[in-house]
Short mmCIF file of C-alpha atoms in Angstrom, two decimals:
data_model
loop_
_atom_site.label_atom_id
_atom_site.label_comp_id
_atom_site.label_asym_id
_atom_site.label_seq_id
_atom_site.Cartn_x
_atom_site.Cartn_y
_atom_site.Cartn_z
CA ASP P 1 -64.65 -48.08 4.76
CA ALA P 2 -62.38 -46.62 2.10
CA GLY P 3 -64.00 -43.93 0.02
CA ILE P 4 -65.02 -45.91 -3.00
CA THR P 5 -68.48 -45.96 -4.52
CA GLN P 6 -69.93 -47.66 -7.55
CA SER P 7 -72.92 -46.53 -9.53
CA PRO P 8 -75.42 -47.75 -10.34
CA ARG P 9 -75.76 -50.57 -7.83
CA HIS P 10 -78.22 -52.46 -9.97
CA LYS P 11 -79.04 -52.23 -13.64
CA VAL P 12 -81.11 -54.15 -16.14
CA THR P 13 -80.43 -53.44 -19.78
CA GLU P 14 -81.28 -54.89 -23.16
CA THR P 15 -78.94 -56.77 -25.44
CA GLY P 16 -77.11 -54.49 -27.83
CA THR P 17 -77.31 -51.32 -25.75
CA PRO P 18 -74.23 -49.53 -24.39
CA VAL P 19 -73.82 -49.42 -20.63
CA THR P 20 -71.43 -47.40 -18.48
CA LEU P 21 -70.56 -48.21 -14.91
CA ARG P 22 -68.85 -45.67 -12.72
CA CYS P 23 -66.31 -46.10 -9.96
CA HIS P 24 -65.57 -43.04 -7.83
CA GLN P 25 -62.90 -42.77 -5.14
CA THR P 26 -62.00 -40.10 -2.63
CA GLU P 27 -58.70 -41.68 -1.52
CA ASN P 28 -56.48 -40.32 -4.30
CA HIS P 29 -55.18 -43.84 -4.94
CA ARG P 30 -53.19 -44.37 -8.10
CA TYR P 31 -54.44 -47.81 -9.08
CA MET P 32 -57.98 -48.71 -10.02
CA TYR P 33 -59.36 -52.04 -11.21
CA TRP P 34 -62.53 -53.45 -12.70
CA TYR P 35 -63.44 -57.10 -12.06
CA ARG P 36 -66.39 -59.28 -12.80
CA GLN P 37 -67.49 -61.97 -10.39
CA ASP P 38 -69.22 -65.08 -11.70
CA PRO P 39 -69.95 -68.42 -10.00
CA GLY P 40 -67.18 -70.87 -10.70
CA HIS P 41 -64.89 -68.20 -12.13
CA GLY P 42 -64.12 -66.09 -9.10
CA LEU P 43 -62.92 -62.57 -9.76
CA ARG P 44 -61.63 -61.91 -13.24
CA LEU P 45 -59.78 -58.74 -14.13
CA ILE P 46 -61.34 -56.77 -16.97
CA HIS P 47 -59.22 -53.62 -17.13
CA TYR P 48 -57.05 -51.68 -14.78
CA SER P 49 -55.49 -48.25 -14.51
CA TYR P 50 -52.17 -47.15 -13.08
CA GLY P 51 -52.71 -43.44 -13.50
CA VAL P 52 -54.78 -40.82 -15.28
CA LYS P 53 -55.19 -41.91 -18.90
CA ASP P 54 -53.00 -44.97 -18.23
CA THR P 55 -54.99 -48.16 -18.63
CA ASP P 56 -54.35 -51.73 -19.67
CA LYS P 57 -56.29 -54.88 -20.41
CA GLY P 58 -56.97 -57.68 -18.01
CA GLU P 59 -57.84 -61.27 -18.79
CA VAL P 60 -61.43 -60.73 -19.98
CA SER P 61 -61.35 -57.35 -21.72
CA ASP P 62 -63.21 -58.22 -24.94
CA GLY P 63 -66.40 -56.20 -25.24
CA TYR P 64 -65.34 -53.72 -22.55
CA SER P 65 -63.57 -50.38 -22.64
CA VAL P 66 -62.47 -48.03 -19.87
CA SER P 67 -61.56 -44.43 -19.36
CA ARG P 68 -59.86 -42.52 -16.61
CA SER P 69 -59.76 -38.80 -17.27
CA LYS P 70 -59.19 -37.89 -13.63
CA THR P 71 -57.78 -39.63 -10.59
CA GLU P 72 -61.08 -40.17 -8.83
CA ASP P 73 -63.16 -41.71 -11.62
CA PHE P 74 -62.75 -44.96 -13.55
CA LEU P 75 -65.50 -45.74 -16.04
CA LEU P 76 -66.27 -49.15 -17.48
CA THR P 77 -68.26 -49.25 -20.73
CA LEU P 78 -69.93 -52.26 -22.28
CA GLU P 79 -69.99 -51.16 -25.89
CA SER P 80 -72.88 -53.43 -26.91
CA ALA P 81 -74.16 -55.46 -23.98
CA THR P 82 -74.62 -59.22 -24.38
CA SER P 83 -76.22 -61.78 -22.08
CA SER P 84 -72.78 -63.22 -21.30
CA GLN P 85 -71.96 -59.91 -19.62
CA THR P 86 -74.63 -60.44 -17.00
CA SER P 87 -72.54 -60.43 -13.84
CA VAL P 88 -71.58 -58.61 -10.67
CA TYR P 89 -68.96 -55.97 -11.35
CA PHE P 90 -66.51 -54.81 -8.70
CA CYS P 91 -64.24 -51.83 -8.69
CA ALA P 92 -61.12 -51.77 -6.52
CA ILE P 93 -58.51 -49.17 -5.64
CA SER P 94 -55.03 -49.35 -4.16
CA GLU P 95 -52.12 -47.06 -3.41
CA SER P 96 -49.63 -49.43 -4.99
CA SER P 97 -49.47 -52.94 -6.35
CA TYR P 98 -48.04 -54.10 -3.01
CA THR P 99 -50.67 -52.65 -0.70
CA GLU P 100 -54.21 -53.56 0.22
CA ALA P 101 -56.89 -53.16 -2.43
CA PHE P 102 -60.22 -51.71 -1.29
CA PHE P 103 -63.36 -52.85 -3.02
CA GLY P 104 -66.61 -51.19 -3.88
CA GLN P 105 -69.94 -52.78 -3.05
CA GLY P 106 -70.47 -54.07 -6.55
CA THR P 107 -72.87 -53.45 -9.41
CA ARG P 108 -75.28 -56.19 -10.37
CA LEU P 109 -75.84 -55.98 -14.14
CA THR P 110 -78.45 -58.03 -15.93
CA VAL P 111 -78.56 -58.07 -19.73
CA VAL P 112 -81.87 -59.34 -21.11
CA ALA Q 1 -48.30 -64.62 -17.32
CA GLN Q 2 -49.45 -64.65 -13.74
CA ARG Q 3 -51.96 -67.14 -12.48
CA VAL Q 4 -53.52 -68.13 -9.17
CA THR Q 5 -55.00 -71.57 -8.60
CA GLN Q 6 -57.32 -72.50 -5.77
CA PRO Q 7 -58.04 -76.19 -6.28
CA GLU Q 8 -61.01 -76.43 -3.90
CA LYS Q 9 -64.27 -74.73 -4.80
CA LEU Q 10 -65.92 -75.88 -1.60
CA LEU Q 11 -64.52 -76.80 1.80
CA SER Q 12 -66.64 -77.92 4.73
CA VAL Q 13 -65.32 -78.50 8.25
CA PHE Q 14 -66.72 -78.75 11.75
CA LYS Q 15 -66.26 -76.06 14.37
CA GLY Q 16 -62.97 -76.53 16.20
CA ALA Q 17 -61.35 -78.50 13.40
CA PRO Q 18 -58.23 -77.27 11.60
CA VAL Q 19 -58.71 -75.75 8.19
CA GLU Q 20 -56.36 -75.25 5.27
CA LEU Q 21 -57.29 -73.43 2.09
CA LYS Q 22 -54.86 -74.11 -0.70
CA CYS Q 23 -53.39 -71.56 -3.10
CA ASN Q 24 -50.76 -72.09 -5.77
CA TYR Q 25 -49.41 -69.41 -8.05
CA SER Q 26 -47.47 -68.97 -11.24
CA TYR Q 27 -45.32 -65.90 -11.72
CA SER Q 28 -41.82 -65.43 -13.06
CA GLY Q 29 -40.76 -62.60 -10.75
CA SER Q 30 -41.19 -61.86 -7.05
CA PRO Q 31 -44.89 -61.77 -6.32
CA GLU Q 32 -46.84 -60.19 -3.54
CA LEU Q 33 -49.46 -62.63 -2.21
CA PHE Q 34 -52.71 -61.82 -0.45
CA TRP Q 35 -55.75 -63.53 0.99
CA TYR Q 36 -59.07 -61.71 0.70
CA VAL Q 37 -62.35 -62.73 2.31
CA GLN Q 38 -65.95 -62.00 1.38
CA TYR Q 39 -68.54 -62.57 4.08
CA SER Q 40 -72.16 -62.88 3.09
CA ARG Q 41 -73.49 -59.60 1.70
CA GLN Q 42 -70.29 -57.72 2.48
CA ARG Q 43 -67.49 -56.26 0.41
CA LEU Q 44 -64.31 -58.14 -0.28
CA GLN Q 45 -61.74 -57.24 2.30
CA LEU Q 46 -58.11 -58.03 2.92
CA LEU Q 47 -57.49 -60.84 5.37
CA LEU Q 48 -53.71 -60.91 5.25
CA ARG Q 49 -50.69 -60.46 3.00
CA HIS Q 50 -47.45 -62.34 3.08
CA ILE Q 51 -45.19 -59.33 3.43
CA SER Q 52 -46.66 -58.37 6.81
CA ARG Q 53 -46.30 -61.89 8.26
CA GLU Q 54 -49.16 -61.32 10.66
CA SER Q 55 -51.99 -63.44 11.97
CA ILE Q 56 -55.50 -62.11 11.46
CA LYS Q 57 -58.51 -63.72 13.15
CA GLY Q 58 -56.29 -66.72 13.88
CA PHE Q 59 -55.40 -67.24 10.21
CA THR Q 60 -51.82 -67.51 8.97
CA ALA Q 61 -50.30 -68.06 5.57
CA ASP Q 62 -46.74 -68.91 4.63
CA LEU Q 63 -45.22 -68.21 1.26
CA ASN Q 64 -43.37 -71.25 -0.05
CA LYS Q 65 -41.42 -70.15 -3.11
CA GLY Q 66 -40.15 -73.63 -3.82
CA GLU Q 67 -43.67 -75.03 -4.09
CA THR Q 68 -45.12 -71.70 -5.32
CA SER Q 69 -47.80 -71.95 -2.66
CA PHE Q 70 -49.47 -69.61 -0.19
CA HIS Q 71 -51.86 -71.80 1.77
CA LEU Q 72 -54.15 -70.27 4.40
CA LYS Q 73 -54.40 -72.08 7.73
CA LYS Q 74 -56.30 -71.86 10.98
CA PRO Q 75 -55.91 -74.40 13.78
CA PHE Q 76 -59.47 -74.16 15.13
CA ALA Q 77 -62.22 -73.08 12.76
CA GLN Q 78 -65.16 -71.00 14.02
CA GLU Q 79 -68.64 -70.71 12.54
CA GLU Q 80 -68.04 -67.02 11.80
CA ASP Q 81 -65.19 -68.05 9.48
CA SER Q 82 -67.75 -69.26 6.95
CA ALA Q 83 -67.16 -67.12 3.86
CA MET Q 84 -65.65 -67.04 0.38
CA TYR Q 85 -61.87 -66.84 0.42
CA TYR Q 86 -59.78 -65.57 -2.47
CA CYS Q 87 -56.07 -65.86 -2.96
CA ALA Q 88 -54.56 -62.99 -4.96
CA LEU Q 89 -51.25 -62.17 -6.56
CA SER Q 90 -49.75 -58.85 -7.48
CA GLY Q 91 -46.92 -58.86 -9.95
CA GLY Q 92 -45.54 -55.56 -8.76
CA SER Q 93 -44.14 -53.86 -11.82
CA ASN Q 94 -47.04 -54.79 -14.09
CA TYR Q 95 -49.62 -53.45 -11.61
CA LYS Q 96 -51.99 -56.37 -12.14
CA LEU Q 97 -53.85 -57.84 -9.19
CA THR Q 98 -54.97 -61.35 -10.14
CA PHE Q 99 -57.39 -63.49 -8.13
CA GLY Q 100 -58.05 -67.19 -7.93
CA LYS Q 101 -61.51 -68.66 -8.38
CA GLY Q 102 -62.16 -68.70 -4.67
CA THR Q 103 -62.96 -71.32 -2.05
CA LEU Q 104 -66.26 -71.29 -0.20
CA LEU Q 105 -65.59 -72.33 3.38
CA THR Q 106 -68.44 -73.61 5.50
CA VAL Q 107 -67.87 -74.23 9.19
CA ASN Q 108 -70.57 -76.46 10.63
CA PRO Q 109 -71.62 -76.37 14.29
#
């Protein structure tokens, strides 16, 4: 498996609290992505990064922010968690936009 | 804007039957198309991509630019093919990797 880990793997949090999910890679890949997976919606892109401090929004970015201060880490922050953000979050990495993306094992987040 | 459409949420076939999972895309430039698979309790993983023109686990997919389609096919389905399949598109210069909603394939014995 590619060197990509997500933490935490599971989290339960209360509505209104901030939450940060971490994606860590050891592959030195340039591109990193955050997705959420929901039944009936598939994988939806939240934010992505194409280099250190270079990030852009995906299709469902409202309520989320990201940071990438170094190549290996891509952080996803829910500024004020809501129940609609209960989901499974996946991080992915790739060398380029034309090559295979490798996925983390996912983080199951529950907002109560 | 780039978009990937998988019209079938669920697809059920019998072992040994042919299977086709449909994928249509919308993109103004030259896209890179992929199929990813997620087996139960496993990570998403690449199944194949159009640029390599290879067959993986008996699956093939042909890019049809005229119909903007990238359907996944296998002549004889196996029970171990049961999984969630995602079609994905990369727009190249904009770095986005966009997925469809997925098709859950069930191969019955």
